PDB file of C-alpha atoms and ligand atoms in Angstrom:
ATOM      1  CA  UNK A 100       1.443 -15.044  30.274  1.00 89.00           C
ATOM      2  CA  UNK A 101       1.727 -13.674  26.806  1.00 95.00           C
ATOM      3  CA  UNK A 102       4.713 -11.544  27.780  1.00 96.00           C
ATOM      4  CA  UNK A 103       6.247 -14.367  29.820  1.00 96.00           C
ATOM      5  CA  UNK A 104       6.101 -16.611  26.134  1.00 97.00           C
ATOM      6  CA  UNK A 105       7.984 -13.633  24.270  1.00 97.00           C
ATOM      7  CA  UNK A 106      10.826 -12.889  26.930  1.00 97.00           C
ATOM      8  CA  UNK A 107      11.270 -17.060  26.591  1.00 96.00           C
ATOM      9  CA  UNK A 108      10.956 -16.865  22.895  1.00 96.00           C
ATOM     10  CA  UNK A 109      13.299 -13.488  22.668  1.00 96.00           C
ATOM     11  CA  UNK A 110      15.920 -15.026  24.810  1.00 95.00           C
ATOM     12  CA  UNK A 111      15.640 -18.967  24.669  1.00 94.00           C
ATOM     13  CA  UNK A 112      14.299 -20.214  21.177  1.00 95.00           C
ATOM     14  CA  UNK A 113      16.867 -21.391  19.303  1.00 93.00           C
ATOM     15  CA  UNK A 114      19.710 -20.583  21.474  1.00 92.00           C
ATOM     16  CA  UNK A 115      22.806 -23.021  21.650  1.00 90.00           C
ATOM     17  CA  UNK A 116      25.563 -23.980  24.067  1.00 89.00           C
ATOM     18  CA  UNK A 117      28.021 -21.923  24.693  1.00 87.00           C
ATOM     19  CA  UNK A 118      28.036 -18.108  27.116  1.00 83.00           C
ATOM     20  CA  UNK A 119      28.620 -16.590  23.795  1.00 86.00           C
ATOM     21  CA  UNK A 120      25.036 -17.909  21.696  1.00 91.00           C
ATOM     22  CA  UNK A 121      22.146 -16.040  20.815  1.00 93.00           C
ATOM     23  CA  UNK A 122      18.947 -17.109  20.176  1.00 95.00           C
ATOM     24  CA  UNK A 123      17.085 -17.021  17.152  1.00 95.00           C
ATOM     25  CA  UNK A 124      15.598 -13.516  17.754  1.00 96.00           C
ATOM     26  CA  UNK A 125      19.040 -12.230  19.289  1.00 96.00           C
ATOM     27  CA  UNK A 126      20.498 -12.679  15.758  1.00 95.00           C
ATOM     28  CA  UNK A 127      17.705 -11.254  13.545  1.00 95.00           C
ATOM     29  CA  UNK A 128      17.965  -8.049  15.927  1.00 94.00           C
ATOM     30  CA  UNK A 129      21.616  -8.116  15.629  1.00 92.00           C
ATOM     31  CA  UNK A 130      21.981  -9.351  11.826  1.00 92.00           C
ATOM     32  CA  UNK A 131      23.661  -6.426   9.800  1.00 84.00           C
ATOM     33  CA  UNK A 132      21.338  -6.522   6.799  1.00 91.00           C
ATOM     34  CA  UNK A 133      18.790  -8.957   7.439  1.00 94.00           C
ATOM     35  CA  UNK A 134      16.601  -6.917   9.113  1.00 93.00           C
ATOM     36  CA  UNK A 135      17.046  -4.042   7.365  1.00 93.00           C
ATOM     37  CA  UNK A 136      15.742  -6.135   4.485  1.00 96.00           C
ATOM     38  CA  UNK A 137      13.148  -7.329   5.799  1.00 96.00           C
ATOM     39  CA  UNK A 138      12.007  -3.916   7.017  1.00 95.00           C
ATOM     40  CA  UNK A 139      12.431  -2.626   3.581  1.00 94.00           C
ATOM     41  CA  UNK A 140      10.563  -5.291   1.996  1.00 96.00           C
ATOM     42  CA  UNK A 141       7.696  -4.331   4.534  1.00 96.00           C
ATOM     43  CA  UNK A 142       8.025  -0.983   3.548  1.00 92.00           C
ATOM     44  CA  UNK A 143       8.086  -1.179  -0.222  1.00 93.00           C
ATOM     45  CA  UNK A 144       5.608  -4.217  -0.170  1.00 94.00           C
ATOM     46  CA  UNK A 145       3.310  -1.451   1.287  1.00 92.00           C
ATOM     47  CA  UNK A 146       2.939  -0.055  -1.952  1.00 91.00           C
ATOM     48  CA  UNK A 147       1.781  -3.100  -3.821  1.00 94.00           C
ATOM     49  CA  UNK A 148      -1.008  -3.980  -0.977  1.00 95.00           C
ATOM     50  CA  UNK A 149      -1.917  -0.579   0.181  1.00 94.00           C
ATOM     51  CA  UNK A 150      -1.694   1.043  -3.564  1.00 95.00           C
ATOM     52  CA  UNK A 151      -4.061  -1.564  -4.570  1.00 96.00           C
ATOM     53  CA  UNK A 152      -6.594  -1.694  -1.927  1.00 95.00           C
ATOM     54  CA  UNK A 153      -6.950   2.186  -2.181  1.00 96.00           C
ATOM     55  CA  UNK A 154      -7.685   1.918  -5.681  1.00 97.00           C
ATOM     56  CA  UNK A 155     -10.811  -0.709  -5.184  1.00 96.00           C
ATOM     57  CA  UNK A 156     -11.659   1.528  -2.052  1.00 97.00           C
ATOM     58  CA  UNK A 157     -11.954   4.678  -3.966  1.00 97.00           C
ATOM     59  CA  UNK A 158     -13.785   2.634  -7.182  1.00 97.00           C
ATOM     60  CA  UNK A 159     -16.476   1.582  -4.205  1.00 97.00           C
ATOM     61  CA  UNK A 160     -16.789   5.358  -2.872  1.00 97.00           C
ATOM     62  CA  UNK A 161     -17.897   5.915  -6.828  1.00 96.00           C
ATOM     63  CA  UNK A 162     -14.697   8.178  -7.001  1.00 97.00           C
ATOM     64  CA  UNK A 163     -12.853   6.340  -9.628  1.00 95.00           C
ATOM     65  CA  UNK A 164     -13.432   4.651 -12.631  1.00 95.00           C
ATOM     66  CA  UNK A 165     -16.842   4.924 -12.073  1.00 96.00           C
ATOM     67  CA  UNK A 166     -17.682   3.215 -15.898  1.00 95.00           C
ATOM     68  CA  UNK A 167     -16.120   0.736 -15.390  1.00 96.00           C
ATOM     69  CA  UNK A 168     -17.675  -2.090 -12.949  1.00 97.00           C
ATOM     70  CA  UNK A 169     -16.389  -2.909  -9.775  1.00 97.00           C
ATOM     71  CA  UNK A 170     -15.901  -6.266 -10.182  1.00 96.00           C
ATOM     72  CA  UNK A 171     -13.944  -6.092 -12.934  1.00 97.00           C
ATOM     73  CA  UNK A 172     -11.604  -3.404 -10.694  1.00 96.00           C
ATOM     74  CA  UNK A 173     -11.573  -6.342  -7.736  1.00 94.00           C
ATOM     75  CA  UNK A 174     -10.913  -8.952  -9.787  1.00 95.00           C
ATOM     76  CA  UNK A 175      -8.228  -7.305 -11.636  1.00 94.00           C
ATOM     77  CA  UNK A 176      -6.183  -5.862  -8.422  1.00 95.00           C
ATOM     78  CA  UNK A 177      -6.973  -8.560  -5.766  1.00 93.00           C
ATOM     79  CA  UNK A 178      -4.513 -10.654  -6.713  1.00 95.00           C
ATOM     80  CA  UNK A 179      -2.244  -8.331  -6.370  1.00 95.00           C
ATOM     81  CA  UNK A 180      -3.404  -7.265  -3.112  1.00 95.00           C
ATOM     82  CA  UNK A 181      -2.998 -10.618  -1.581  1.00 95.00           C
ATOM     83  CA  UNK A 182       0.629 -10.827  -3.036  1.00 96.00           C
ATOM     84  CA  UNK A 183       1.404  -7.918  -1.137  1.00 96.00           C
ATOM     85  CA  UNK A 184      -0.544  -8.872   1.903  1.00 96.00           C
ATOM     86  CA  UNK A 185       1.004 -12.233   2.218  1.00 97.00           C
ATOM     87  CA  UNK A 186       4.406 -10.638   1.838  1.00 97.00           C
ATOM     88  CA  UNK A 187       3.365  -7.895   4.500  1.00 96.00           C
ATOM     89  CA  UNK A 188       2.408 -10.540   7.199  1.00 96.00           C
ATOM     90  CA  UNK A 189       5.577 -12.469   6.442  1.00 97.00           C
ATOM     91  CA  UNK A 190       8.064  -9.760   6.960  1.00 97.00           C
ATOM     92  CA  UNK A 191       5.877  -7.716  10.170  1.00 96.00           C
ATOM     93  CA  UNK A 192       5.513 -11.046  11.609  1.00 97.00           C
ATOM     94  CA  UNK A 193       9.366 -11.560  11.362  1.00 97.00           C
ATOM     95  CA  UNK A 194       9.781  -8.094  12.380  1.00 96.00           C
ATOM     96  CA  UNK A 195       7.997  -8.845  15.290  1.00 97.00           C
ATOM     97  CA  UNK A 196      10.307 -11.870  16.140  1.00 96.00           C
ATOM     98  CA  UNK A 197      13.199  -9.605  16.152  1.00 96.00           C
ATOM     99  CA  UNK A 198      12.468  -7.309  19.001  1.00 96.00           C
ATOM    100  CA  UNK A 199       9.457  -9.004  20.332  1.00 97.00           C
ATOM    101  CA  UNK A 200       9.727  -6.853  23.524  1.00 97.00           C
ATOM    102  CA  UNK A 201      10.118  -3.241  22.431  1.00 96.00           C
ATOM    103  CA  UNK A 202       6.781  -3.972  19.537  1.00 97.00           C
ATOM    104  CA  UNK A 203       4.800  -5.533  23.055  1.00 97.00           C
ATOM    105  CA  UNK A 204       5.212  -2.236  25.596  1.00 97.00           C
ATOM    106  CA  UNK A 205       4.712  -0.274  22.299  1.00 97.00           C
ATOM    107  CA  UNK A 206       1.676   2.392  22.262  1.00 97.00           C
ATOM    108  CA  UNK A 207       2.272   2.111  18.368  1.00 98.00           C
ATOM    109  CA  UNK A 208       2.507  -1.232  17.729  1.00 98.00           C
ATOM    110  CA  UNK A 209      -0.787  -2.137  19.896  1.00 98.00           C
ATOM    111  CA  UNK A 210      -3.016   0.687  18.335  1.00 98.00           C
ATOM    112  CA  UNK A 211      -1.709  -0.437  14.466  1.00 98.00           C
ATOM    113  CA  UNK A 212      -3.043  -4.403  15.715  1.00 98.00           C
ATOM    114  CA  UNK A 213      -6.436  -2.786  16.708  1.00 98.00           C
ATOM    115  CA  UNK A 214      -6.469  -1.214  13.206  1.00 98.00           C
ATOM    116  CA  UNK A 215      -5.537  -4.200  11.526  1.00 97.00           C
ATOM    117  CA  UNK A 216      -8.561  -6.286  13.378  1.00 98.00           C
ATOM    118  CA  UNK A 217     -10.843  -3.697  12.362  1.00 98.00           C
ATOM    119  CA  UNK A 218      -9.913  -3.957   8.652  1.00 97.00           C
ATOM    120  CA  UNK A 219      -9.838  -7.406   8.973  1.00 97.00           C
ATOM    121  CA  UNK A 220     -13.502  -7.459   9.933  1.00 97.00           C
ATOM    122  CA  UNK A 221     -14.678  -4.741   7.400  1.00 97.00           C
ATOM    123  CA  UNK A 222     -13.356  -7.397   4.902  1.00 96.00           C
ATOM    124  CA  UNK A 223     -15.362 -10.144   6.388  1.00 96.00           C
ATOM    125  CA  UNK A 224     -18.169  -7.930   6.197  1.00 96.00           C
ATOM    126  CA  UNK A 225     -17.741  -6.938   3.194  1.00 95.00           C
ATOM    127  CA  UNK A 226     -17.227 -10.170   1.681  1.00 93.00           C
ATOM    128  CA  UNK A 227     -20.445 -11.903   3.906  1.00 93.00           C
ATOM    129  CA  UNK A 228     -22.803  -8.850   4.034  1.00 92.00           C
ATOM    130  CA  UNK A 229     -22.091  -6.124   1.649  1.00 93.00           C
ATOM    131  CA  UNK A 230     -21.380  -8.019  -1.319  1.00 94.00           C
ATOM    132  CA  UNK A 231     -24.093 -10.259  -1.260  1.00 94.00           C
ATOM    133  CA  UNK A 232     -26.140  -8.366  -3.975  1.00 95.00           C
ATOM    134  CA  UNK A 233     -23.359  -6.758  -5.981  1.00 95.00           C
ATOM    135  CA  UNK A 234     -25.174  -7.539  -9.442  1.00 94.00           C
ATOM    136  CA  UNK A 235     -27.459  -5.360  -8.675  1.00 96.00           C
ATOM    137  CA  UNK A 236     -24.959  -2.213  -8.132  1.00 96.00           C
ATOM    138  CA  UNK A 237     -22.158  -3.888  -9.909  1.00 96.00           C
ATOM    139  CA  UNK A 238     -21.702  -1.274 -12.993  1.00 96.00           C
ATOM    140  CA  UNK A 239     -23.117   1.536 -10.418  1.00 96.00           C
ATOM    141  CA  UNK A 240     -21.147   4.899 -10.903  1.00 96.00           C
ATOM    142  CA  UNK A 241     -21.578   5.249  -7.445  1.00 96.00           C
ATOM    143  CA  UNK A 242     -22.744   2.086  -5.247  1.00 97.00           C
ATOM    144  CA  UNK A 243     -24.920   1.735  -2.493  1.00 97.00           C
ATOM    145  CA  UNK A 244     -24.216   3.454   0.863  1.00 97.00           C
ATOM    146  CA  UNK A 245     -23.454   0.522   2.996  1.00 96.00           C
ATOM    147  CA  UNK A 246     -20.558   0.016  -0.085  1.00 97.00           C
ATOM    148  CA  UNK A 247     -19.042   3.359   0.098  1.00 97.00           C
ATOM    149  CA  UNK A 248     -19.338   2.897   3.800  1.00 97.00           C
ATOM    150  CA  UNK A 249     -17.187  -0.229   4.071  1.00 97.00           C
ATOM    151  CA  UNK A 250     -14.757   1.167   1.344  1.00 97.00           C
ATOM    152  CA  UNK A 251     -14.416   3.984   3.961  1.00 98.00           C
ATOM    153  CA  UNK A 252     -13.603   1.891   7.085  1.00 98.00           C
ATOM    154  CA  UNK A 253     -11.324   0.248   4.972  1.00 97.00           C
ATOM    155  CA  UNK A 254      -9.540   3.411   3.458  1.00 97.00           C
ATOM    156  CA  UNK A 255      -9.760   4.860   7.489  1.00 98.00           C
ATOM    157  CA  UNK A 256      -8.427   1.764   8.875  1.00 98.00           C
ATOM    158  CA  UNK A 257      -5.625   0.897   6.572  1.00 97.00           C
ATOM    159  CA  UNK A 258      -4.192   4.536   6.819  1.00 97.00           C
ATOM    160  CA  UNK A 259      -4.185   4.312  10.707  1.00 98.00           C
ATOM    161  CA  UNK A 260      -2.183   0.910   9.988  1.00 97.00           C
ATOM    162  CA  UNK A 261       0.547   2.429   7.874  1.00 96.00           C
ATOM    163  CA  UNK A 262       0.643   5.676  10.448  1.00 97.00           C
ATOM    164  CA  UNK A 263       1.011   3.657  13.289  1.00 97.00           C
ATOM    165  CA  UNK A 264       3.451   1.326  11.582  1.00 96.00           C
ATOM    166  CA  UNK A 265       5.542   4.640  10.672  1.00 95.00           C
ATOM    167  CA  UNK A 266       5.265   5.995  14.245  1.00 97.00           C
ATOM    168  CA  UNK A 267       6.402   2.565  15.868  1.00 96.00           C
ATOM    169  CA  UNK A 268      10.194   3.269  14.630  1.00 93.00           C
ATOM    170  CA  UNK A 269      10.327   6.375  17.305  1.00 95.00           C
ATOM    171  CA  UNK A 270      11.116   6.333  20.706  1.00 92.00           C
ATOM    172  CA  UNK A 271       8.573   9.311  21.634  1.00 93.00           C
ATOM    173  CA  UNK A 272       6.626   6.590  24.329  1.00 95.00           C
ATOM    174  CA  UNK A 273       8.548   4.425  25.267  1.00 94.00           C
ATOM    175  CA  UNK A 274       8.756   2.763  28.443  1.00 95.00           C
ATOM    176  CA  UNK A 275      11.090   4.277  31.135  1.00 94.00           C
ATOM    177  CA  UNK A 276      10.554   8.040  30.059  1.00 94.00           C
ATOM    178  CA  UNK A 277       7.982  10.517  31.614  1.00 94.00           C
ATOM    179  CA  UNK A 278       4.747   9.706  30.321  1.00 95.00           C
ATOM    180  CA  UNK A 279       1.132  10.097  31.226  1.00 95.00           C
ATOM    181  CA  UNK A 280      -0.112   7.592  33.139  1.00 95.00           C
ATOM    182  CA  UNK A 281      -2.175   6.192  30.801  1.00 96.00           C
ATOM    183  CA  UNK A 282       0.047   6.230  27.870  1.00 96.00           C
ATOM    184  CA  UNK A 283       2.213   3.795  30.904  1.00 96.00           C
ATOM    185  CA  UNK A 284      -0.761   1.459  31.441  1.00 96.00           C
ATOM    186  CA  UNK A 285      -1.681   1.338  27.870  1.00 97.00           C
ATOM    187  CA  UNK A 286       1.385   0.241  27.006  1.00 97.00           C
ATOM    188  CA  UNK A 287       2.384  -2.144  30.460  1.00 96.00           C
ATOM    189  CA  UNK A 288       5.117  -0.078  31.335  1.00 96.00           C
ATOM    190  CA  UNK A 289       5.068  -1.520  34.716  1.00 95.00           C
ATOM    191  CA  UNK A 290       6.163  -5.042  33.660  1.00 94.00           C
ATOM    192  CA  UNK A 291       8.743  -3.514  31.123  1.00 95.00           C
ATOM    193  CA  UNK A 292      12.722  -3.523  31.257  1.00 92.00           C
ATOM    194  CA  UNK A 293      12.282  -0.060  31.477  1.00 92.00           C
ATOM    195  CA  UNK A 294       9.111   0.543  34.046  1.00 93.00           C
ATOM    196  CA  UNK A 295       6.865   2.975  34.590  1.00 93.00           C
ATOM    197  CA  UNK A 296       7.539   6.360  34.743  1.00 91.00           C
ATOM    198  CA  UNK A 297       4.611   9.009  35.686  1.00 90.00           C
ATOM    199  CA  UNK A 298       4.726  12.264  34.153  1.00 87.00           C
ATOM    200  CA  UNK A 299       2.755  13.387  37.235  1.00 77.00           C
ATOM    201  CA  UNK A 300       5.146  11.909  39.740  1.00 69.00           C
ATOM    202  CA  UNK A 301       8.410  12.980  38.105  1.00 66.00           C
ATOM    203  CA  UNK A 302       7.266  16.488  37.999  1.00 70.00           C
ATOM    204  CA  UNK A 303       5.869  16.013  41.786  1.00 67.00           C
ATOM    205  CA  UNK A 304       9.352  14.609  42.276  1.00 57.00           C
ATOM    206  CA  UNK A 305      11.285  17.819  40.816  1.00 55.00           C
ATOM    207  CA  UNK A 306       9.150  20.247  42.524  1.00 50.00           C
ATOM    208  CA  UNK A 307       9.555  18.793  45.888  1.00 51.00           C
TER     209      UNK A 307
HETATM  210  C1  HEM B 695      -0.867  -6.074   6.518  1.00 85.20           C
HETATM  211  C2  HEM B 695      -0.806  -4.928   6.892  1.00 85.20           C
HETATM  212  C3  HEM B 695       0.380  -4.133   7.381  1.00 85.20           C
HETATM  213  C4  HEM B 695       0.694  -2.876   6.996  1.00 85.20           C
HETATM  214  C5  HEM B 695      -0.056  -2.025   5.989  1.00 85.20           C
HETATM  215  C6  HEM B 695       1.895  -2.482   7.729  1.00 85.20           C
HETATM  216  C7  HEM B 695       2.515  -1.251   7.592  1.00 85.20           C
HETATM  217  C8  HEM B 695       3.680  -0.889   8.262  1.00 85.20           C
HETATM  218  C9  HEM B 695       4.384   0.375   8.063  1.00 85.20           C
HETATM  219  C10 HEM B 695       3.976   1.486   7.092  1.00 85.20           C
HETATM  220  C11 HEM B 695       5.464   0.378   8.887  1.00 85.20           C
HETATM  221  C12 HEM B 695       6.529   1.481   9.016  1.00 85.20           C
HETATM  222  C13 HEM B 695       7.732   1.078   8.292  1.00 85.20           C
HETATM  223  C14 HEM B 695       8.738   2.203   8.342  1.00 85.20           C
HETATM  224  O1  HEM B 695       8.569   3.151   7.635  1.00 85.20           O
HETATM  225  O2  HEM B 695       9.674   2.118   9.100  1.00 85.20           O
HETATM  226  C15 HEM B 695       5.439  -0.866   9.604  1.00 85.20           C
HETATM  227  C16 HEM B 695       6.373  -1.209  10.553  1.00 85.20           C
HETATM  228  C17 HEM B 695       6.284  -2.350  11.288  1.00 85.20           C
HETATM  229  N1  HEM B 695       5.384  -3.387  11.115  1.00 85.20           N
HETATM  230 FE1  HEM B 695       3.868  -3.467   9.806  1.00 85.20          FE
HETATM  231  N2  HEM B 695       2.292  -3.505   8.543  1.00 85.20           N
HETATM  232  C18 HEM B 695       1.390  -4.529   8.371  1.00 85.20           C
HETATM  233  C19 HEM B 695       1.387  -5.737   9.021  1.00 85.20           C
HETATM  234  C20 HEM B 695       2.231  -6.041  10.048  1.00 85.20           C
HETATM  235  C21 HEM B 695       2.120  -7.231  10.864  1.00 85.20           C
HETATM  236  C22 HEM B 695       1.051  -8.313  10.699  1.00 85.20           C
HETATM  237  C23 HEM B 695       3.123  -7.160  11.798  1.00 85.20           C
HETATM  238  C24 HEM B 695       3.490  -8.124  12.901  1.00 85.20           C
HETATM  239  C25 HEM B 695       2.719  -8.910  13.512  1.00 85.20           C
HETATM  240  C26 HEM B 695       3.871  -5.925  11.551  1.00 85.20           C
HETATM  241  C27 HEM B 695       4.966  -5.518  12.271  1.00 85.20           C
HETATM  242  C28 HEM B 695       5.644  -4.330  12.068  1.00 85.20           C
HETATM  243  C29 HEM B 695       6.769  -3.891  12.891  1.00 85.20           C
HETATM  244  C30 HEM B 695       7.371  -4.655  14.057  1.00 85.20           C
HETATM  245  C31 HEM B 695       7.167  -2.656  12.398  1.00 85.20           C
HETATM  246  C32 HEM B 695       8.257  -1.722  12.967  1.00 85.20           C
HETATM  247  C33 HEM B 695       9.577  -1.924  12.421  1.00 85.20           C
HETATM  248  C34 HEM B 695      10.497  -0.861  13.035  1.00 85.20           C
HETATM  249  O3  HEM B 695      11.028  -1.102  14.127  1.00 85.20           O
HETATM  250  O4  HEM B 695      10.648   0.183  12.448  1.00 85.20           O
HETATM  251  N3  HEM B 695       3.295  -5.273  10.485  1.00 85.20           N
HETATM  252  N4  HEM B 695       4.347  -1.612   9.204  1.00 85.20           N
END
């Protein structure tokens, strides 16, 4: 169902009359500097959310400015983190739009969602569990354990987000080459433009 919504919203939305129009998404894949743009922004916004995060991360883990408290690091940064964040979901989600198709049968792409839902839920742990007693370790050189553990999801999961963001640009796995079988299920191959094509069978196929 999911995939049926993005071929009609790849194809359809926004499309007018004529043999010659292109929908919405057709014209933010095609536009000349548009996208680029908007994948730069993604890119360089990176350093504003990511740079930021790491910092509080690393103040948590008792690894950086360890005199002063951590409070005074999160409340200094955090705005800046959501600045970035905000402009990070606004340009992946319109990245997204663009080539809805190639990001869904993407290996890439699905692992760097996993990686954001984890560090999405460290954060509501974080913010519900962890934090609860912070006076008490607030001016800590080096906090509590389940505070250096959460910073360390966090740092884990963020880097596996920017990784898999970076790896999403190649063409290594995508659908239609030789691939392992599960690298084609993983990714729905079978339901792709492209389909699925075993590893295992094409080199069956060749030694026949
Ligand atoms: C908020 C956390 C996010 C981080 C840290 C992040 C990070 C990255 C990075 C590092 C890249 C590689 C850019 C490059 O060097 O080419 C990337 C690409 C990409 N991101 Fe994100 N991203 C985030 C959120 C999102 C979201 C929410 C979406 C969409 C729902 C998204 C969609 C994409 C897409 C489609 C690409 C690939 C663009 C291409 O074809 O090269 N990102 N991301």
């Amino acid at each position: 169902m999911l995939r049926d919504f993005l071929v009609w919203m790849a194809t359809h939305l926004g499309k007018g009359p004529g043999e010659d129009a292109m929908s919405w998404s057709e014209a933010l894949a095609g536009s000349l500097n548009f996208w680029s743009l908007l994948e730069g922004t993604h890119v360089l916004s990176l350093m504003l959310f990511a740079g930021t995060i790491f910092v509080v991360d690393l103040r948590l883990m008792g690894a950086l400015f360890r005199k002063t408290p951590v409070s005074v690091v999160s409340d200094r940064v955090l705005p800046l983190t959501v600045f970035g964040l905000v402009i990070m979901l606004v340009t992946g989600t319109a990245l997204f739009f663009a080539k809805p198709l190639l990001y869904y049968h993407s290996l890439w792409f699905r692992l760097k969602l996993v990686f954001l839902a984890v560090a999405a839920i460290n954060i509501l742990v974080f913010h519900f569990r962890v934090q609860r007693d912070m006076e008490a370790w607030d001016a800590a050189p080096k906090p509590p354990a389940k505070a250096r553990a959460s910073a360390a999801v966090s740092l884990l999961s963020w880097v596996l987000v920017i990784t898999f963001g970076r790896f999403i640009a190649y063409d290594w796995t995508n659908c239609g080459k030789p691939l392992p079988h599960w690298i084609n299920v993983a990714e729905e191959c079978q339901r792709s433009e492209n389909g699925a094509n075993d590893v295992a069978k094409a080199a069956g196929g060749a030694l026949k």
